[in-house]
Amino acid sequence: MTFDYMHSARPRFVTRLIEWRIPSRLQAPALALLCAVICVAGAWTIEHRRFAGALSMESEYQRRYDRIHVQVVRADLYYQRICELVALDRQVRGIVASGDADARRLTEIANAIPPHVWLTGIAWDGSDVVLEGGAKTLSALSGVFHTLARGITVTSPTLVRAQRDARPGADTSTTYTLRLQSTGS
């Protein structure tokens, strides 16, 4: 027996392993089992770290997705508001444009009506304007007809109906219906 002063004592677990006596015929399978356990433990450790990394990436992507989703919802809300405002703007512009044209038509019709002719109704029939009213004399109604024939916003007057009221005791008047074509300007 020799005593070695230069080497320190082996760690306790290594000493235990060396003292553990395994029969020689089981040493190879035990070594294989030990290697397999070490390989499986190493692979499990690697996979566990990869899985933890994948979970952290997934949570980061989920946070990004949630943040972007909120931004997309806000953008969609802003887009819907913009679409509503654009539709409202178009509607207002249409009203303003038609209001000007309607005002010009009504002004032209009003300027064409002399004192002895009156209106009882004005109707818009697609592209035509229908006037109903009465006149004291046929010559006054003829003046309205000629004035409207030279119109700018309403043209081509057509006499649809003219009827003379001949009731006893009533002023003799004529009821009429005129159809005017609108030029759209």
Short mmCIF file of C-alpha atoms in Angstrom, two decimals:
data_model
loop_
_atom_site.label_atom_id
_atom_site.label_comp_id
_atom_site.label_asym_id
_atom_site.label_seq_id
_atom_site.Cartn_x
_atom_site.Cartn_y
_atom_site.Cartn_z
CA MET A 1 0.00 0.00 0.00
CA THR A 2 1.29 3.38 -0.99
CA PHE A 3 0.34 6.69 0.28
CA ASP A 4 0.09 9.61 -2.16
CA TYR A 5 0.58 12.97 -0.53
CA MET A 6 0.23 14.98 -3.72
CA HIS A 7 -3.34 14.16 -4.64
CA SER A 8 -6.29 15.49 -2.80
CA ALA A 9 -9.05 13.16 -1.72
CA ARG A 10 -11.65 12.26 -4.25
CA PRO A 11 -15.08 13.79 -3.92
CA ARG A 12 -17.43 11.79 -1.83
CA PHE A 13 -19.85 10.77 -4.65
CA VAL A 14 -16.96 9.56 -6.87
CA THR A 15 -15.65 7.51 -3.96
CA ARG A 16 -19.12 6.01 -3.47
CA LEU A 17 -19.34 5.13 -7.17
CA ILE A 18 -15.97 3.43 -7.13
CA GLU A 19 -16.81 1.50 -3.98
CA TRP A 20 -20.03 0.34 -5.48
CA ARG A 21 -19.34 -3.01 -6.89
CA ILE A 22 -21.23 -4.01 -10.02
CA PRO A 23 -20.75 -7.52 -11.33
CA SER A 24 -18.64 -7.52 -14.49
CA ARG A 25 -21.37 -8.94 -16.72
CA LEU A 26 -23.70 -5.97 -15.74
CA GLN A 27 -21.09 -3.25 -16.09
CA ALA A 28 -21.65 -2.75 -19.85
CA PRO A 29 -25.48 -2.56 -19.58
CA ALA A 30 -25.18 -0.27 -16.54
CA LEU A 31 -22.77 1.99 -18.42
CA ALA A 32 -25.16 2.02 -21.42
CA LEU A 33 -28.07 2.83 -19.11
CA LEU A 34 -26.06 5.61 -17.47
CA CYS A 35 -25.13 7.05 -20.89
CA ALA A 36 -28.77 6.83 -22.02
CA VAL A 37 -29.94 8.61 -18.86
CA ILE A 38 -27.34 11.32 -19.37
CA CYS A 39 -28.34 11.73 -23.06
CA VAL A 40 -32.06 11.82 -22.24
CA ALA A 41 -31.46 14.30 -19.41
CA GLY A 42 -29.38 16.49 -21.73
CA ALA A 43 -31.99 16.30 -24.50
CA TRP A 44 -34.76 17.02 -21.99
CA THR A 45 -32.85 20.04 -20.69
CA ILE A 46 -32.29 21.35 -24.23
CA GLU A 47 -35.94 20.81 -25.19
CA HIS A 48 -37.12 22.37 -21.94
CA ARG A 49 -35.06 25.50 -22.68
CA ARG A 50 -36.28 25.58 -26.30
CA PHE A 51 -39.87 25.18 -25.12
CA ALA A 52 -39.45 27.98 -22.57
CA GLY A 53 -37.96 30.17 -25.32
CA ALA A 54 -40.86 29.33 -27.63
CA LEU A 55 -43.35 30.22 -24.90
CA SER A 56 -41.66 33.55 -24.27
CA MET A 57 -41.65 34.28 -28.04
CA GLU A 58 -45.30 33.29 -28.23
CA SER A 59 -46.21 35.63 -25.38
CA GLU A 60 -44.23 38.45 -27.04
CA TYR A 61 -45.99 37.81 -30.37
CA GLN A 62 -49.34 37.70 -28.57
CA ARG A 63 -48.62 41.09 -26.96
CA ARG A 64 -47.66 42.48 -30.38
CA TYR A 65 -50.77 40.99 -31.96
CA ASP A 66 -52.99 42.47 -29.24
CA ARG A 67 -51.36 45.89 -29.60
CA ILE A 68 -51.66 45.81 -33.42
CA HIS A 69 -55.24 44.51 -33.19
CA VAL A 70 -56.20 47.47 -31.01
CA GLN A 71 -54.56 49.82 -33.52
CA VAL A 72 -56.39 48.14 -36.42
CA VAL A 73 -59.71 48.44 -34.59
CA ARG A 74 -59.01 52.13 -33.95
CA ALA A 75 -57.99 52.63 -37.59
CA ASP A 76 -61.14 50.84 -38.74
CA LEU A 77 -63.21 53.07 -36.46
CA TYR A 78 -61.46 56.15 -37.86
CA TYR A 79 -62.01 54.81 -41.40
CA GLN A 80 -65.71 54.32 -40.72
CA ARG A 81 -65.94 57.84 -39.29
CA ILE A 82 -64.15 59.22 -42.34
CA CYS A 83 -66.50 57.30 -44.66
CA GLU A 84 -69.49 58.67 -42.78
CA LEU A 85 -68.08 62.19 -42.97
CA VAL A 86 -67.36 61.82 -46.70
CA ALA A 87 -70.91 60.54 -47.29
CA LEU A 88 -72.31 63.42 -45.25
CA ASP A 89 -70.10 65.88 -47.16
CA ARG A 90 -71.34 64.49 -50.49
CA GLN A 91 -74.91 64.72 -49.27
CA VAL A 92 -74.46 68.31 -48.10
CA ARG A 93 -72.73 69.27 -51.34
CA GLY A 94 -75.60 67.66 -53.30
CA ILE A 95 -78.13 69.55 -51.24
CA VAL A 96 -76.24 72.80 -51.71
CA ALA A 97 -75.90 72.21 -55.44
CA SER A 98 -79.53 71.19 -55.85
CA GLY A 99 -80.65 74.00 -53.59
CA ASP A 100 -79.04 76.51 -55.88
CA ALA A 101 -80.61 74.91 -58.95
CA ASP A 102 -84.00 74.59 -57.23
CA ALA A 103 -83.80 78.19 -56.04
CA ARG A 104 -82.99 79.36 -59.59
CA ARG A 105 -85.91 77.34 -60.99
CA LEU A 106 -88.34 78.70 -58.40
CA THR A 107 -87.09 82.25 -58.97
CA GLU A 108 -87.54 81.92 -62.71
CA ILE A 109 -91.05 80.48 -62.27
CA ALA A 110 -91.98 83.22 -59.78
CA ASN A 111 -90.69 85.95 -62.11
CA ALA A 112 -92.75 84.50 -64.97
CA ILE A 113 -96.06 84.70 -63.06
CA PRO A 114 -97.86 88.06 -63.61
CA PRO A 115 -100.34 89.55 -61.10
CA HIS A 116 -103.48 87.94 -62.59
CA VAL A 117 -102.05 84.40 -62.58
CA TRP A 118 -101.53 82.32 -59.44
CA LEU A 119 -100.09 78.95 -58.47
CA THR A 120 -101.90 76.33 -56.43
CA GLY A 121 -99.23 73.65 -56.68
CA ILE A 122 -95.67 72.95 -57.77
CA ALA A 123 -94.47 69.37 -58.07
CA TRP A 124 -91.21 67.79 -59.15
CA ASP A 125 -91.85 64.87 -61.50
CA GLY A 126 -88.46 63.30 -62.22
CA SER A 127 -86.90 65.72 -64.67
CA ASP A 128 -90.01 67.88 -65.14
CA VAL A 129 -91.67 70.53 -63.00
CA VAL A 130 -95.48 70.46 -62.93
CA LEU A 131 -97.29 73.74 -62.20
CA GLU A 132 -100.96 73.92 -61.27
CA GLY A 133 -102.83 77.13 -60.78
CA GLY A 134 -105.38 79.59 -62.05
CA ALA A 135 -105.52 82.67 -64.28
CA LYS A 136 -107.98 85.53 -64.63
CA THR A 137 -107.70 85.55 -68.41
CA LEU A 138 -106.33 83.33 -71.12
CA SER A 139 -104.08 86.14 -72.33
CA ALA A 140 -102.39 86.27 -68.88
CA LEU A 141 -101.84 82.51 -69.06
CA SER A 142 -100.46 82.92 -72.57
CA GLY A 143 -97.95 85.47 -71.24
CA VAL A 144 -96.74 82.96 -68.61
CA PHE A 145 -96.42 80.35 -71.35
CA HIS A 146 -94.29 82.63 -73.59
CA THR A 147 -92.10 83.83 -70.69
CA LEU A 148 -91.37 80.27 -69.55
CA ALA A 149 -90.62 79.18 -73.16
CA ARG A 150 -87.65 81.59 -73.12
CA GLY A 151 -86.47 80.40 -69.69
CA ILE A 152 -82.95 79.31 -68.71
CA THR A 153 -83.52 76.71 -65.98
CA VAL A 154 -86.99 75.60 -67.10
CA THR A 155 -87.90 75.34 -70.78
CA SER A 156 -90.40 73.81 -73.17
CA PRO A 157 -93.65 74.48 -71.31
CA THR A 158 -96.45 72.12 -72.26
CA LEU A 159 -100.05 72.93 -71.43
CA VAL A 160 -101.43 69.70 -70.00
CA ARG A 161 -104.85 70.99 -68.99
CA ALA A 162 -106.82 74.23 -69.13
CA GLN A 163 -110.38 74.51 -67.89
CA ARG A 164 -112.63 77.52 -67.72
CA ASP A 165 -114.73 77.85 -64.57
CA ALA A 166 -118.20 78.98 -65.60
CA ARG A 167 -120.17 78.63 -62.39
CA PRO A 168 -122.90 81.21 -61.89
CA GLY A 169 -121.90 83.98 -59.51
CA ALA A 170 -118.16 83.14 -59.66
CA ASP A 171 -115.45 85.17 -61.32
CA THR A 172 -114.65 83.68 -64.67
CA SER A 173 -111.23 82.11 -64.27
CA THR A 174 -109.20 79.39 -65.91
CA THR A 175 -107.47 76.55 -64.04
CA TYR A 176 -104.42 75.11 -65.71
CA THR A 177 -101.63 72.53 -65.47
CA LEU A 178 -98.25 73.20 -67.11
CA ARG A 179 -95.36 70.80 -67.47
CA LEU A 180 -91.88 72.37 -67.73
CA GLN A 181 -88.66 70.62 -68.64
CA SER A 182 -85.79 71.30 -66.26
CA THR A 183 -82.36 71.93 -67.76
CA GLY A 184 -80.62 70.87 -64.52
CA SER A 185 -78.47 74.01 -64.27
#
